[in-house]
């Protein structure tokens, strides 16, 4: 009795703290207490949420009500939204986790708050055996976003707080939530112009997916912090003198490139941290003067900077004249500092800066505040265009949730180009867009009948890749009909969706025909199609998915004449003795029925499950049939960071954690992911490719092969080198036991005189 009394007292103290947090939030944001009605609505929303969640605690141990308050704070302070959004944020989990229903919310807070909460409430149940509850919930979220953009803004705030408190979640959930965040939510934040939230989501995802990498880069940035400040001060002081002289009101701030951005650049360019030369960035935010346009003043500041420093002409970015599709406006240039380091300088007006940091949230704020009608329409034009494209995808007939997720991901392009029609109208397209993509962007009928294009008055094929600034005239013919092969080179979601819609029924027919043809071949051999046979077929015919394989067989593009050879082929991997793999814990309802996914850091209601052991050793030998396989898209080797994906038939596919396909699976079918670690691996020989470049000289190839064969005692399968104009490039196919052996070999080769780069070739993957 005494213990229960103490617990009640502790909970009461925590609820008092929660009320104080809410009061501090209202006081801190003038927009929340602009009228008494707004304040009362927020207070009522808090009391209802507090009563509904009473007794619930997060896995961190704190009262659950602290989570809605934290989300509300992000919504109000970091996104700048108003009282309606804050009330909805406070209530965003009550329908999903408590006995409160939408009818209750509508009667207490009106239809708008109820509608937003409905959009944020996850679906219940699984629709079929292949459905992804994550993808279905995401689709529902976007349907609600079309009706009210605040749904996605609150969802991003919810995800950001979950990422900030992810430490309390078990490891396997951290991986899948981080992967989903990086795959979907960070790109959404970028597309909506929420730069600060996008950057933090990316950094936190890296922190939990690759903690050692994150710590290493974070430590290096902290170690160099003093040096960075000195460099920025030396660059800024002369600029400050010039800007003060013309009487401009401004602020100058600086920051290093985000940890995730640094890591991505290291990966893309295959260079160490020390060779990333554009880590530093300086931002000038000015208050515009009435007599000049913001654009003119941006270029005036740019002129002052170019008088003082040498600029990199390839790094000039004019998003003042042509803003990004997400509304971002700024002028970027990169200058050489007196110390010899490149420094990026961003020039923005105060308005540009608010839109840059808060993006769509800043636009929505203007609407909530009731700006003039003309200004509101201007602010929403780009947003409406993007939402319209999402609506088109959602209305796609008979498209499943995973297919929609793929299409939506394509629509979240990060890099953009500007393409012009013959009449000078500008269209914003993703980098890599083709002439056919442009035709579909204008109108689907134009795309269906497109036979070519004039790009800058020169005739080009449908597959011609466009460049920023191109003027494109689409050429059509009534006799032209869409071809399924167009999917091989179009890149935009709109084009892919339109083409697939035309061929959906035909494709399904060919897939069924192909599967029947395979079964007809297997039946006389007393076999049935299983995961092992399917893997052999995918590998032999160089196809990535079962659906594509069956389609090509059904259409006659793949012949089954050599079927016996396919069935008897052996793996290219050399299994020598045994090795072990440690698998993390995963819950299951029935056999691999993993749709109990819950992204929130909340103590779940107990359910009857049959858990796998916390650690399970799987011992394989060349005499046994393994119950897991190595993913062909990334071919991880022992020592690589890996995760296991449980397929429908119960077998496990091992992916490298950085594999784009693995990230996609964690984002769409997260509860089929199991964390995995190599325990012993000195007994496995695996084929990898090492790529080498350098300065050509006599005998260098002999030196390299001698190191491989004799010093490192590594078996080679093949060697290929080419020399041209004093430089060489080559590749060596070698069998290694693990990543330690590979690193030792790479280290030895890199010390050879004349060798410039040595790296493991990553196997190419399909776009995901």
XYZ file of C-alpha atoms in Angstrom:
768
model
C 0.000 0.000 0.000
C 2.843 2.348 0.894
C 4.652 1.478 -2.364
C 1.520 2.193 -4.405
C 1.139 5.553 -2.665
C 4.743 6.449 -3.508
C 4.203 5.521 -7.166
C 1.082 7.704 -7.360
C 2.999 10.595 -5.818
C 5.868 10.181 -8.296
C 3.427 10.091 -11.207
C 1.703 13.228 -9.929
C 5.057 15.025 -9.748
C 5.843 13.949 -13.318
C 2.443 15.176 -14.533
C 3.122 18.543 -12.855
C 6.408 18.699 -14.773
C 4.499 17.914 -17.992
C 2.046 20.764 -17.319
C 4.958 23.150 -16.740
C 6.537 22.056 -20.030
C 3.276 22.824 -21.807
C 2.997 26.240 -20.139
C 6.594 27.076 -21.079
C 5.816 26.129 -24.673
C 2.763 28.402 -24.825
C 4.689 31.302 -23.313
C 7.678 30.770 -25.615
C 5.582 30.880 -28.821
C 3.567 34.099 -29.229
C 1.558 32.480 -32.033
C 0.104 29.997 -29.521
C -1.300 32.597 -27.147
C -2.550 35.128 -29.671
C -6.100 34.557 -28.348
C -7.633 32.883 -25.304
C -9.564 30.388 -27.422
C -6.322 28.942 -28.838
C -4.777 28.631 -25.370
C -7.865 26.866 -24.030
C -7.903 24.430 -26.964
C -4.256 23.499 -26.307
C -4.915 23.052 -22.567
C -7.974 20.867 -23.225
C -5.995 18.768 -25.705
C -3.254 18.263 -23.118
C -5.656 17.242 -20.338
C -7.448 14.764 -22.622
C -4.145 13.253 -23.810
C -2.815 13.121 -20.251
C -5.926 11.317 -18.967
C -5.982 8.937 -21.940
C -2.289 8.008 -21.616
C -2.302 7.872 -17.800
C -0.337 4.859 -16.571
C 1.495 4.417 -19.884
C 5.267 4.773 -19.962
C 7.794 4.805 -22.755
C 10.559 2.226 -22.833
C 12.869 4.884 -21.432
C 10.711 4.801 -18.268
C 9.278 8.319 -18.529
C 5.540 9.060 -18.676
C 4.151 8.682 -22.188
C 2.638 12.192 -22.129
C 6.172 13.623 -22.402
C 6.288 12.334 -26.004
C 3.221 14.276 -27.302
C 4.517 17.396 -25.537
C 7.932 16.996 -27.195
C 6.272 16.521 -30.598
C 4.162 19.632 -29.977
C 7.281 21.595 -29.166
C 8.902 20.579 -32.466
C 5.695 21.506 -34.300
C 5.514 24.939 -32.648
C 9.168 25.948 -32.199
C 11.045 24.179 -34.999
C 8.298 24.137 -37.638
C 6.535 27.325 -36.561
C 2.948 26.012 -36.783
C -0.017 27.253 -34.776
C -2.532 26.187 -32.136
C -4.524 23.736 -34.286
C -1.356 21.842 -35.181
C -0.155 21.816 -31.555
C -3.506 20.444 -30.343
C -3.394 17.707 -33.007
C 0.207 16.878 -32.048
C -0.781 16.491 -28.395
C -3.557 14.101 -29.425
C -1.764 12.280 -32.246
C -1.589 8.901 -30.448
C -4.833 8.850 -28.437
C -6.982 7.105 -31.068
C -4.304 4.528 -31.816
C -3.258 3.709 -28.226
C -6.302 4.488 -26.029
C -10.100 4.162 -25.889
C -10.678 7.651 -27.323
C -12.193 7.565 -30.840
C -12.407 10.080 -33.688
C -16.038 10.911 -32.892
C -14.969 12.006 -29.402
C -12.232 14.235 -30.840
C -14.540 15.792 -33.418
C -17.138 16.706 -30.781
C -14.489 18.197 -28.457
C -12.099 19.885 -30.929
C -13.898 20.092 -34.253
C -13.503 18.246 -37.576
C -10.105 19.725 -38.491
C -8.201 18.396 -35.447
C -10.003 15.036 -35.729
C -9.100 14.770 -39.421
C -5.405 15.448 -38.733
C -5.301 12.860 -35.923
C -7.044 10.346 -38.184
C -4.323 10.865 -40.784
C -1.669 10.189 -38.137
C -3.334 7.003 -36.846
C -1.857 3.753 -38.130
C -3.999 1.056 -39.732
C -4.859 -2.183 -37.963
C -4.549 -5.688 -39.353
C -2.796 -7.188 -42.342
C -4.520 -7.098 -45.707
C -2.934 -10.176 -47.282
C 0.123 -12.323 -46.800
C 2.312 -10.134 -48.992
C 1.087 -6.771 -47.702
C 3.487 -4.452 -45.931
C 1.795 -2.708 -43.014
C 4.568 -0.073 -43.008
C 3.904 0.756 -46.654
C 0.112 0.706 -46.202
C 0.342 3.065 -43.228
C 2.586 5.375 -45.176
C 0.145 5.410 -48.053
C -2.682 6.318 -45.668
C -0.541 9.125 -44.266
C -0.092 10.623 -47.737
C -3.791 10.349 -48.531
C -4.413 12.468 -45.422
C -1.621 14.858 -46.411
C -3.451 15.667 -49.636
C -6.385 16.895 -47.557
C -4.260 18.735 -44.986
C -0.496 19.238 -45.319
C -0.149 19.588 -41.539
C -0.529 15.799 -41.265
C 2.912 15.194 -42.779
C 4.472 18.070 -40.826
C 3.284 16.607 -37.511
C 4.377 13.135 -38.618
C 7.889 14.450 -39.301
C 7.934 16.013 -35.822
C 6.802 12.686 -34.347
C 9.515 10.811 -36.234
C 12.172 13.353 -35.209
C 11.387 12.911 -31.503
C 11.349 9.123 -31.878
C 14.792 9.316 -33.475
C 16.062 11.578 -30.684
C 14.983 8.973 -28.115
C 15.887 5.820 -30.042
C 18.487 4.711 -27.478
C 15.824 2.984 -25.388
C 14.702 0.721 -28.253
C 16.155 -2.777 -28.849
C 18.896 -3.001 -31.457
C 16.886 -4.649 -34.230
C 14.192 -1.956 -33.964
C 16.809 0.803 -34.009
C 18.120 -0.529 -37.315
C 14.760 -0.726 -39.036
C 13.459 2.625 -37.730
C 16.710 4.342 -38.737
C 16.571 2.725 -42.184
C 12.932 3.739 -42.694
C 13.779 7.282 -41.612
C 16.661 7.529 -44.076
C 14.710 5.896 -46.898
C 11.489 7.899 -46.637
C 11.239 10.584 -43.956
C 14.533 12.440 -44.482
C 13.848 12.738 -48.258
C 10.320 13.981 -47.489
C 11.745 16.632 -45.164
C 14.131 17.634 -47.964
C 11.328 17.741 -50.542
C 9.269 19.957 -48.247
C 12.227 22.267 -47.608
C 12.650 21.388 -43.908
C 16.434 21.560 -44.019
C 17.114 21.502 -40.263
C 14.836 18.513 -39.673
C 16.142 16.680 -42.744
C 19.752 17.115 -41.596
C 19.054 15.911 -38.063
C 17.093 12.888 -39.303
C 19.999 11.899 -41.563
C 22.596 12.310 -38.823
C 20.541 10.338 -36.304
C 19.930 7.565 -38.841
C 23.666 7.278 -39.409
C 24.250 7.291 -35.648
C 22.093 4.188 -35.142
C 22.853 2.348 -38.379
C 26.633 2.870 -38.257
C 27.470 3.989 -34.699
C 31.237 3.563 -35.060
C 31.337 5.642 -38.253
C 29.195 8.331 -36.638
C 31.394 8.508 -33.545
C 34.573 8.648 -35.615
C 33.320 11.547 -37.753
C 31.810 13.346 -34.762
C 35.113 13.114 -32.880
C 37.045 14.420 -35.891
C 34.704 17.412 -36.237
C 35.049 18.215 -32.524
C 38.836 17.865 -32.712
C 38.993 20.321 -35.627
C 36.397 22.716 -34.212
C 38.938 25.312 -33.072
C 40.735 25.225 -36.403
C 37.443 25.608 -38.290
C 36.513 28.661 -36.201
C 39.840 30.311 -36.986
C 39.383 29.711 -40.723
C 35.828 31.108 -40.706
C 36.856 34.168 -38.639
C 39.675 34.950 -41.059
C 37.244 34.717 -43.976
C 34.404 36.614 -42.279
C 36.297 39.632 -40.895
C 36.991 41.334 -44.275
C 33.399 40.635 -45.392
C 32.050 42.164 -42.165
C 34.044 45.353 -42.774
C 32.614 45.734 -46.301
C 29.012 44.997 -45.277
C 29.195 47.397 -42.316
C 30.523 50.082 -44.649
C 27.363 49.957 -46.814
C 25.081 49.985 -43.746
C 23.532 46.567 -44.283
C 21.738 44.826 -41.406
C 22.791 41.180 -41.397
C 23.972 38.193 -39.375
C 26.817 35.811 -40.177
C 26.835 32.251 -38.893
C 28.894 29.196 -39.709
C 28.594 25.432 -39.466
C 30.456 22.410 -40.760
C 28.851 20.075 -43.272
C 26.531 17.572 -41.562
C 28.036 14.268 -40.449
C 25.821 12.320 -42.824
C 26.786 14.553 -45.778
C 30.469 14.054 -45.001
C 30.006 10.284 -44.798
C 28.073 10.170 -48.088
C 30.808 12.136 -49.821
C 33.469 9.821 -48.392
C 31.505 6.856 -49.743
C 30.809 8.324 -53.175
C 34.342 9.559 -53.779
C 36.062 6.746 -51.851
C 38.226 9.212 -49.903
C 39.061 9.583 -46.190
C 37.763 12.391 -43.981
C 40.972 14.372 -44.447
C 40.319 14.655 -48.206
C 36.875 16.261 -47.851
C 37.767 19.867 -48.590
C 34.367 21.586 -48.489
C 33.415 20.808 -44.891
C 33.037 24.473 -43.909
C 30.052 26.691 -44.723
C 29.245 30.296 -43.818
C 25.778 31.853 -44.048
C 24.977 35.543 -44.531
C 21.347 36.438 -43.711
C 20.400 40.051 -44.426
C 17.375 42.259 -43.842
C 16.415 43.570 -47.300
C 16.324 47.281 -47.985
C 13.100 48.666 -49.423
C 14.596 50.319 -52.473
C 16.131 47.133 -53.944
C 14.835 43.640 -54.685
C 16.111 40.724 -52.616
C 17.660 39.192 -55.736
C 19.619 42.353 -56.501
C 20.894 42.587 -52.921
C 22.003 38.919 -52.980
C 24.095 39.572 -56.066
C 25.439 42.781 -54.502
C 26.768 40.815 -51.510
C 28.161 38.209 -53.926
C 30.026 40.978 -55.751
C 31.593 42.143 -52.487
C 32.760 38.595 -51.723
C 34.277 38.093 -55.182
C 36.233 41.338 -54.744
C 37.841 39.801 -51.671
C 38.293 36.119 -52.552
C 38.845 33.778 -55.474
C 35.734 31.700 -56.155
C 35.229 28.258 -57.647
C 33.147 28.898 -60.812
C 31.909 25.301 -60.872
C 30.344 25.725 -57.426
C 28.110 28.759 -58.101
C 24.457 27.924 -57.416
C 21.802 30.503 -58.299
C 18.609 29.473 -56.545
C 17.484 33.096 -56.305
C 16.636 33.406 -60.000
C 15.318 29.821 -60.168
C 14.213 28.541 -56.742
C 14.207 24.807 -56.037
C 10.946 22.899 -56.330
C 10.684 22.826 -52.515
C 10.751 26.639 -52.428
C 14.419 27.004 -51.405
C 15.957 30.339 -52.406
C 19.597 31.304 -51.871
C 22.798 32.197 -53.654
C 25.688 29.791 -53.023
C 29.335 30.282 -53.898
C 32.538 28.575 -52.771
C 35.608 30.659 -52.008
C 39.249 29.908 -51.266
C 40.169 30.989 -47.726
C 43.589 32.519 -46.876
C 44.544 29.179 -45.282
C 43.922 27.303 -48.539
C 40.620 25.657 -47.514
C 37.438 25.912 -49.568
C 34.545 27.586 -47.730
C 30.966 27.601 -48.999
C 29.124 30.918 -48.570
C 25.309 30.996 -48.594
C 23.585 34.357 -49.134
C 19.921 34.685 -48.089
C 17.398 37.314 -47.094
C 15.623 36.895 -43.765
C 12.528 35.583 -45.562
C 14.614 33.158 -47.630
C 16.276 31.893 -44.476
C 12.968 31.113 -42.762
C 11.705 29.251 -45.841
C 15.055 27.433 -46.134
C 14.921 26.170 -42.561
C 11.183 25.502 -42.281
C 10.184 25.030 -45.911
C 6.559 24.002 -46.282
C 5.964 24.693 -42.594
C 6.815 28.354 -43.226
C 4.403 28.420 -46.164
C 1.668 26.841 -44.052
C 2.291 29.359 -41.305
C 1.359 32.156 -43.705
C -1.917 30.379 -44.447
C -2.724 29.850 -40.759
C -2.102 33.527 -40.133
C -4.534 34.443 -42.912
C -2.285 36.291 -45.326
C -3.740 38.041 -48.311
C -5.296 35.693 -50.843
C -2.889 36.495 -53.665
C 0.174 35.896 -51.499
C -1.250 32.613 -50.198
C -1.756 31.297 -53.722
C 1.778 32.271 -54.691
C 3.255 30.556 -51.641
C 1.364 27.321 -52.267
C 1.920 26.952 -55.999
C 4.968 24.654 -55.847
C 3.519 22.751 -52.885
C 0.261 22.172 -54.744
C 2.185 20.924 -57.775
C 4.013 18.309 -55.709
C 0.873 17.240 -53.845
C -0.889 16.900 -57.198
C 1.793 14.470 -58.379
C 1.347 12.433 -55.177
C -2.422 12.413 -55.738
C -1.875 11.030 -59.258
C 0.187 8.153 -57.865
C -2.373 7.426 -55.148
C -5.161 7.272 -57.710
C -3.222 4.728 -59.766
C -5.582 1.795 -60.336
C -4.681 -1.529 -58.721
C -1.273 -0.441 -57.483
C -0.080 -2.151 -54.309
C 1.489 -0.357 -51.374
C 5.072 -1.466 -52.072
C 4.834 -0.407 -55.716
C 3.466 2.924 -54.562
C 6.332 3.273 -52.092
C 8.825 2.785 -54.923
C 7.070 5.349 -57.097
C 6.863 7.859 -54.261
C 10.570 7.420 -53.492
C 11.358 8.321 -57.095
C 9.350 11.507 -56.620
C 11.586 12.621 -53.748
C 14.503 13.602 -55.955
C 17.236 15.599 -54.252
C 18.983 17.089 -57.304
C 17.027 19.044 -59.898
C 17.475 20.412 -63.396
C 15.533 23.124 -65.200
C 14.073 22.179 -68.607
C 12.291 24.614 -70.932
C 9.446 24.098 -73.402
C 9.617 25.696 -76.886
C 7.548 28.601 -75.499
C 9.955 29.152 -72.599
C 7.902 27.555 -69.814
C 10.196 26.017 -67.192
C 9.759 22.525 -65.769
C 11.712 21.231 -62.756
C 12.877 17.653 -63.308
C 15.127 15.212 -61.436
C 18.710 14.768 -62.565
C 18.873 11.915 -65.073
C 15.493 12.672 -66.665
C 15.090 11.691 -70.297
C 13.183 13.230 -73.199
C 10.396 10.712 -72.573
C 10.221 11.725 -68.888
C 9.747 15.311 -70.045
C 6.929 14.279 -72.403
C 5.058 12.560 -69.560
C 5.718 15.536 -67.276
C 3.812 17.770 -69.694
C 0.938 15.316 -70.270
C 0.459 11.550 -70.203
C -1.013 11.501 -73.726
C 2.057 13.309 -75.026
C 4.202 10.626 -73.425
C 2.192 7.726 -74.860
C 2.593 9.019 -78.438
C 6.134 10.384 -78.157
C 8.562 9.180 -80.869
C 11.457 11.562 -80.214
C 12.414 15.090 -79.229
C 14.271 18.126 -80.468
C 16.709 19.103 -77.733
C 18.159 22.542 -78.410
C 16.884 22.123 -82.010
C 18.755 18.818 -82.469
C 16.826 15.589 -82.996
C 17.362 13.121 -80.123
C 15.890 9.690 -79.173
C 13.402 9.092 -76.348
C 16.180 7.869 -74.053
C 18.292 11.033 -74.416
C 19.317 12.295 -70.968
C 18.504 15.966 -70.470
C 20.757 18.623 -68.958
C 19.765 21.714 -67.023
C 18.891 24.565 -69.386
C 17.878 22.338 -72.319
C 14.977 23.511 -74.470
C 12.914 20.503 -75.507
C 10.249 20.080 -78.167
C 8.408 16.737 -78.058
C 7.667 15.009 -81.381
C 4.608 12.723 -81.472
C 2.833 10.347 -83.800
C -0.700 8.943 -83.537
C 0.690 5.555 -84.599
C 3.080 5.393 -81.648
C 2.011 3.136 -78.790
C 3.699 2.827 -75.370
C 6.296 0.079 -74.994
C 7.094 -1.771 -71.812
C 10.815 -1.392 -72.555
C 10.427 2.330 -71.872
C 10.620 1.458 -68.180
C 14.305 0.656 -68.699
C 15.237 4.315 -69.188
C 12.526 6.575 -67.741
C 13.361 7.846 -64.251
C 10.426 9.904 -62.948
C 7.597 8.458 -60.878
C 4.959 9.950 -63.177
C 6.397 8.312 -66.300
C 6.845 4.914 -64.637
C 3.328 5.013 -63.172
C 1.715 5.915 -66.505
C 3.601 3.201 -68.413
C 2.878 0.520 -65.821
C -0.814 1.379 -65.835
C -1.004 0.674 -69.572
C 0.667 -2.710 -69.191
C -0.561 -3.902 -65.797
C -3.070 -6.475 -67.047
C -0.845 -7.642 -69.888
C 2.113 -8.030 -67.527
C 0.096 -10.046 -65.018
C -0.961 -12.410 -67.803
C 2.657 -12.950 -68.899
C 3.791 -13.473 -65.286
C 1.162 -16.189 -64.770
C 2.086 -17.779 -68.096
C 5.795 -17.738 -67.179
C 5.185 -19.350 -63.791
C 3.093 -22.061 -65.418
C 5.881 -22.720 -67.940
C 8.398 -23.114 -65.100
C 6.087 -25.490 -63.213
C 5.593 -27.514 -66.410
C 9.378 -27.904 -66.661
C 9.732 -28.873 -62.990
C 6.893 -31.396 -62.845
C 8.579 -34.154 -64.954
C 11.659 -33.738 -62.751
C 9.553 -34.318 -59.614
C 10.409 -30.815 -58.362
C 8.469 -27.773 -57.194
C 9.510 -24.146 -57.368
C 11.264 -23.248 -54.110
C 13.643 -20.553 -52.884
C 16.775 -22.517 -53.859
C 15.633 -23.100 -57.454
C 14.400 -19.518 -57.759
C 17.788 -18.164 -56.636
C 19.555 -20.258 -59.255
C 17.197 -18.988 -61.950
C 17.568 -15.344 -60.923
C 21.354 -15.722 -60.951
C 21.508 -17.567 -64.291
C 19.148 -15.264 -66.142
C 20.512 -12.070 -64.505
C 17.121 -10.916 -63.233
C 16.576 -9.288 -59.824
C 12.969 -10.241 -58.948
C 10.683 -13.240 -59.354
C 8.009 -11.123 -61.061
C 10.424 -9.869 -63.718
C 11.741 -13.399 -64.270
C 8.291 -14.870 -64.839
C 7.319 -11.962 -67.089
C 10.355 -12.448 -69.335
C 9.800 -16.224 -69.489
C 6.105 -15.784 -70.288
C 6.842 -13.262 -73.026
C 9.521 -15.475 -74.557
C 12.445 -13.189 -73.743
C 13.994 -15.968 -71.645
C 14.183 -19.521 -72.992
C 14.025 -22.578 -70.741
C 15.967 -24.761 -73.197
C 18.956 -24.905 -70.816
C 16.859 -25.538 -67.707
C 18.794 -28.643 -66.659
C 22.033 -26.633 -66.699
C 20.436 -23.940 -64.538
C 19.239 -26.477 -61.974
C 22.637 -28.172 -61.683
C 24.779 -25.044 -61.501
C 27.004 -24.602 -58.465
C 27.563 -21.519 -56.366
C 30.579 -19.331 -57.181
C 31.334 -19.183 -53.458
C 33.799 -21.735 -52.069
C 32.469 -23.283 -48.864
C 35.444 -24.926 -47.184
C 34.396 -26.038 -43.706
C 32.033 -24.248 -41.330
C 31.296 -20.752 -40.117
C 28.836 -19.277 -37.673
C 26.348 -16.444 -37.714
C 24.724 -14.843 -34.669
C 21.131 -13.728 -35.187
C 19.395 -11.161 -33.026
C 15.981 -11.501 -31.407
C 12.788 -11.149 -33.388
C 9.174 -11.741 -32.383
C 6.723 -13.766 -34.396
C 3.000 -14.417 -34.113
C 2.697 -17.277 -36.549
C 5.539 -18.489 -38.728
C 7.291 -15.261 -39.772
C 4.154 -13.160 -39.495
C 5.977 -9.972 -38.564
C 3.323 -7.298 -38.977
C 3.391 -6.162 -35.315
C 5.600 -3.215 -36.158
C 5.447 -0.216 -33.831
C 7.779 2.682 -34.467
C 7.122 4.551 -31.214
C 9.320 4.143 -28.163
C 6.380 2.936 -26.104
C 5.995 -0.022 -23.758
C 3.823 -2.421 -25.795
C 0.764 -4.237 -24.526
C 1.792 -7.862 -23.837
C 0.885 -10.255 -26.655
C 1.270 -13.996 -26.972
C 4.269 -14.631 -29.164
C 6.871 -17.291 -29.754
C 10.215 -15.472 -29.601
C 13.387 -16.618 -31.286
C 16.365 -17.004 -28.971
C 18.257 -13.806 -28.209
C 21.278 -15.279 -29.954
C 21.157 -18.170 -32.340
C 24.230 -19.785 -33.882
C 23.653 -21.166 -37.358
C 26.376 -23.651 -38.294
C 26.797 -24.402 -41.991
C 29.009 -26.781 -43.897
C 29.466 -27.810 -47.481
C 27.567 -30.981 -46.678
C 24.428 -29.217 -45.486
C 21.750 -27.198 -47.226
C 21.840 -23.741 -45.611
C 18.608 -22.068 -44.509
C 19.931 -18.687 -45.581
C 21.661 -17.230 -48.603
C 23.951 -14.362 -49.529
C 22.079 -11.527 -51.259
C 23.253 -11.225 -54.886
C 22.661 -7.460 -54.886
C 25.498 -6.696 -52.448
C 27.307 -10.037 -51.841
C 28.458 -9.373 -48.250
C 31.475 -11.334 -47.032
C 32.248 -12.446 -43.471
C 33.238 -9.415 -41.432
C 30.887 -7.023 -43.252
C 28.059 -5.453 -41.253
C 25.003 -7.502 -42.222
C 21.301 -7.887 -41.536
C 19.085 -10.894 -42.310
C 15.752 -10.600 -44.118
C 13.271 -13.417 -43.519
C 11.590 -14.400 -46.778
C 8.069 -15.802 -47.151
C 9.317 -19.393 -47.105
C 11.270 -18.880 -43.866
C 14.775 -18.752 -45.334
C 17.006 -15.801 -44.525
C 18.760 -13.558 -47.047
C 21.895 -11.821 -45.774
C 22.387 -8.226 -46.932
C 25.183 -5.768 -46.252
C 23.728 -3.130 -43.951
C 24.608 -0.357 -46.416
C 22.934 -2.178 -49.322
C 20.171 0.021 -50.851
C 17.954 -3.048 -51.147
C 18.413 -3.784 -47.426
C 17.527 -0.176 -46.553
C 14.399 -0.485 -48.663
C 13.410 -3.750 -46.966
C 13.923 -2.266 -43.502
C 11.786 0.710 -44.531
C 8.935 -1.333 -46.011
C 9.023 -4.730 -44.240
C 10.913 -3.858 -41.071
C 9.653 -6.709 -38.919
C 11.191 -9.272 -41.244
C 14.645 -7.902 -40.468
C 16.897 -9.680 -37.949
C 20.202 -8.246 -36.784
C 23.106 -10.563 -37.575
C 26.823 -10.764 -36.786
C 29.592 -13.033 -37.961
C 31.023 -15.096 -35.124
C 33.739 -17.085 -36.856
C 34.572 -16.813 -40.508
C 38.143 -17.947 -41.169
C 36.749 -20.979 -42.937
C 34.944 -19.233 -45.804
C 36.564 -18.270 -49.092
C 34.617 -15.652 -51.022
C 35.106 -14.002 -54.393
C 35.616 -10.207 -54.385
C 36.889 -7.728 -56.948
C 39.649 -5.203 -56.175
C 39.934 -2.143 -58.454
C 43.310 -0.380 -58.757
C 44.393 2.845 -60.489
C 47.751 4.598 -60.617
C 50.733 5.899 -62.595
C 51.959 3.340 -65.108
C 55.529 2.067 -64.939
C 57.345 -1.060 -66.009
C 56.898 -4.015 -63.658
C 54.093 -2.544 -61.543
C 51.591 -5.293 -62.419
C 54.146 -7.952 -61.526
C 54.709 -6.278 -58.149
C 50.995 -6.191 -57.402
C 50.342 -9.826 -58.346
C 53.389 -10.934 -56.341
C 51.908 -9.261 -53.235
C 48.562 -10.976 -53.822
C 49.893 -14.492 -54.465
C 52.997 -14.743 -52.302
C 53.079 -12.095 -49.545
C 49.359 -12.281 -48.693
C 48.844 -15.883 -49.838
C 45.561 -15.014 -51.568
C 44.229 -17.066 -54.477
C 43.480 -15.118 -57.673
C 40.830 -16.095 -60.196
C 41.632 -13.489 -62.876
C 43.644 -10.307 -63.463
C 42.966 -7.485 -65.928
C 45.035 -4.303 -66.372
C 45.035 -1.553 -68.998
C 47.500 1.325 -69.458
C 46.913 4.566 -71.367
C 48.762 7.906 -71.513
C 50.928 7.107 -68.502
C 48.157 5.903 -66.185
C 46.696 2.457 -65.612
C 43.546 0.887 -64.228
C 42.883 -2.727 -63.432
C 40.893 -5.266 -61.490
C 41.850 -8.446 -59.669
C 39.342 -11.189 -58.802
C 40.506 -12.811 -55.571
C 39.184 -15.267 -52.978
C 39.388 -13.924 -49.418
C 38.231 -15.286 -46.074
C 36.951 -12.080 -44.476
C 37.168 -8.300 -44.415
C 40.352 -8.328 -42.304
C 42.185 -10.253 -45.012
C 40.763 -7.910 -47.623
C 41.886 -4.802 -45.710
C 45.379 -6.240 -45.279
C 45.605 -6.955 -49.007
C 44.343 -3.485 -49.952
C 46.800 -1.888 -47.513
C 49.755 -3.773 -49.007
C 48.848 -2.939 -52.602
C 48.299 0.756 -51.772
C 51.932 1.012 -50.649
C 53.261 0.014 -54.078
C 55.000 2.947 -55.754
C 52.715 4.485 -58.386
C 49.446 3.055 -57.036
C 46.894 5.823 -56.482
C 43.652 4.115 -55.422
C 42.803 0.603 -54.255
C 39.230 -0.294 -53.378
C 36.799 -3.173 -53.255
C 34.316 -3.008 -56.076
C 30.775 -2.877 -54.785
C 28.378 -5.000 -56.781
C 25.877 -2.873 -58.678
C 22.287 -2.961 -57.466
C 18.960 -2.047 -58.945
C 17.618 1.369 -58.066
C 15.445 1.166 -55.000
